[in-house]
Short mmCIF file of C-alpha atoms in Angstrom, two decimals:
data_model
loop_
_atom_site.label_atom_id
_atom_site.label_comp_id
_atom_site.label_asym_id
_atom_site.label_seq_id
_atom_site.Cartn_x
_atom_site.Cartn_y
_atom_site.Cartn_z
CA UNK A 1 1.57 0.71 -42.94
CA UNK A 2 2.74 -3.03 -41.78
CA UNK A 3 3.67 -4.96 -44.36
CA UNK A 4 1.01 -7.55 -42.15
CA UNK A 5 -1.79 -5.08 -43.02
CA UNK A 6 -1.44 -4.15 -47.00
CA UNK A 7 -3.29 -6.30 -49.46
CA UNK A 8 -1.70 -8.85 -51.91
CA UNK A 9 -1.59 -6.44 -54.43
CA UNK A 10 0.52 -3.97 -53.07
CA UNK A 11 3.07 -5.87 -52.15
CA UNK A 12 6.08 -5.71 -53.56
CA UNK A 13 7.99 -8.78 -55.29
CA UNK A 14 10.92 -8.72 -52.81
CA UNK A 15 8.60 -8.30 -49.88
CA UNK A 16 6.77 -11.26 -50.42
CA UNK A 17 8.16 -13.65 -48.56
CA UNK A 18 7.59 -12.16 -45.88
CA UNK A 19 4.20 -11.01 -46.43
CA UNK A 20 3.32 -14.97 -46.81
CA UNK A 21 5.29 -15.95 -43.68
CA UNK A 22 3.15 -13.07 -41.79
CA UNK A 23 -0.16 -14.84 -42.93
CA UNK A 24 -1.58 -17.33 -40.45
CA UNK A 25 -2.45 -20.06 -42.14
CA UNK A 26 -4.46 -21.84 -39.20
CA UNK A 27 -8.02 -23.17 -40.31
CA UNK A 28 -9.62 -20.02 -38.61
CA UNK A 29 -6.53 -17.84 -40.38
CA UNK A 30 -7.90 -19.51 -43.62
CA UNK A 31 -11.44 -18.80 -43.01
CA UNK A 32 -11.22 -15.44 -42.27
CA UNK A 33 -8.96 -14.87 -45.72
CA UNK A 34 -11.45 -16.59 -47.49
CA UNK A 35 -14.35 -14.21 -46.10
CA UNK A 36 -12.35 -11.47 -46.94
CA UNK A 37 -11.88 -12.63 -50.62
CA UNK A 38 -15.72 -13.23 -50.86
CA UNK A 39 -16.61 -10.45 -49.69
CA UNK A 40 -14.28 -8.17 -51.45
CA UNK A 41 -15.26 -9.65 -55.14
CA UNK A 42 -19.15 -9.00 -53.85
CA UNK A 43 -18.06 -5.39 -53.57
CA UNK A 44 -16.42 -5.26 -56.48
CA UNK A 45 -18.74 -7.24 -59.16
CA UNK A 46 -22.46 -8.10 -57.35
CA UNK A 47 -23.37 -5.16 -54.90
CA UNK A 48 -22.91 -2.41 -57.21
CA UNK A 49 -25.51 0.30 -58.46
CA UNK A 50 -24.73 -0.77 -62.14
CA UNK A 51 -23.38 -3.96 -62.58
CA UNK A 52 -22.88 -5.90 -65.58
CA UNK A 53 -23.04 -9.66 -66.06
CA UNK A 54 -19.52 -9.83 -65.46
CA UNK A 55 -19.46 -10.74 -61.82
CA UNK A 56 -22.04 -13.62 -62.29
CA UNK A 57 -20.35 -14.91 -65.29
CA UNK A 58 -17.04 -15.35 -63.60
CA UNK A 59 -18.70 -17.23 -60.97
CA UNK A 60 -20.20 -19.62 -63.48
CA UNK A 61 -17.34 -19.72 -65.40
CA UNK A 62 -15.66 -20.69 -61.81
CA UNK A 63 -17.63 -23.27 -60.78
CA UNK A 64 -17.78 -24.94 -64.56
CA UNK A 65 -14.20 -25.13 -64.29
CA UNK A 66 -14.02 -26.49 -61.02
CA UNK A 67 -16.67 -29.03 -61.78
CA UNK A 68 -14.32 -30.37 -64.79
CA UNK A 69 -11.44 -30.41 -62.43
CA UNK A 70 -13.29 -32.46 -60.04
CA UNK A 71 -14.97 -35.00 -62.73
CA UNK A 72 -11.54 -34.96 -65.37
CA UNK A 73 -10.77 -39.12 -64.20
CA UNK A 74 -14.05 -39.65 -64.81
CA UNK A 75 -14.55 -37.82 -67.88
CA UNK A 76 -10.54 -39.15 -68.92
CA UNK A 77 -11.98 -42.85 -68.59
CA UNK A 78 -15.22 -42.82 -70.76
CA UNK A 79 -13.40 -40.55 -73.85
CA UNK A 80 -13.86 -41.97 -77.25
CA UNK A 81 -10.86 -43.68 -78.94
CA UNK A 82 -10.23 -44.84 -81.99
CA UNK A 83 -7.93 -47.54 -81.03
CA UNK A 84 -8.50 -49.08 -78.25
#
């Protein structure tokens, strides 16, 4: 198919470049990839017949690391020292 259409994943290493500069990265463009991503790892890891704790784990994992990216100053100020 168009190289517009494939996923991220089948695209080749020389091909993307121009997979990226096919992408619209408009805030609706960036919505609607985000959507997509959600709703492809709900497929794949929440709305299954037998899932494991895998897909909930990564999303805690997620958001623990995101919440130490966020807070890291803060957290970077208030560290014990030795020497101060």
């Amino acid at each position: 198919g168009p190289l517009s259409e494939r996923p991220l994943m089948d695209v080749r290493l020389g091909e993307l470049h121009a997979w990226i500069s096919t992408c619209s990265f408009s805030p609706q463009g960036l919505l609607g990839a985000v959507q997509r991503a959600w709703s492809g790892y709900c497929a794949k890891y929440i709305h299954v017949r037998r899932g494991g704790p895998a897909g909930i784990s990564m999303l805690l994992a997620g958001s623990c690391v995101l919440s130490y990216g966020w807070n890291y100053q803060h957290l970077k100020q208030h560290r014990w020292r030795k020497y101060h």
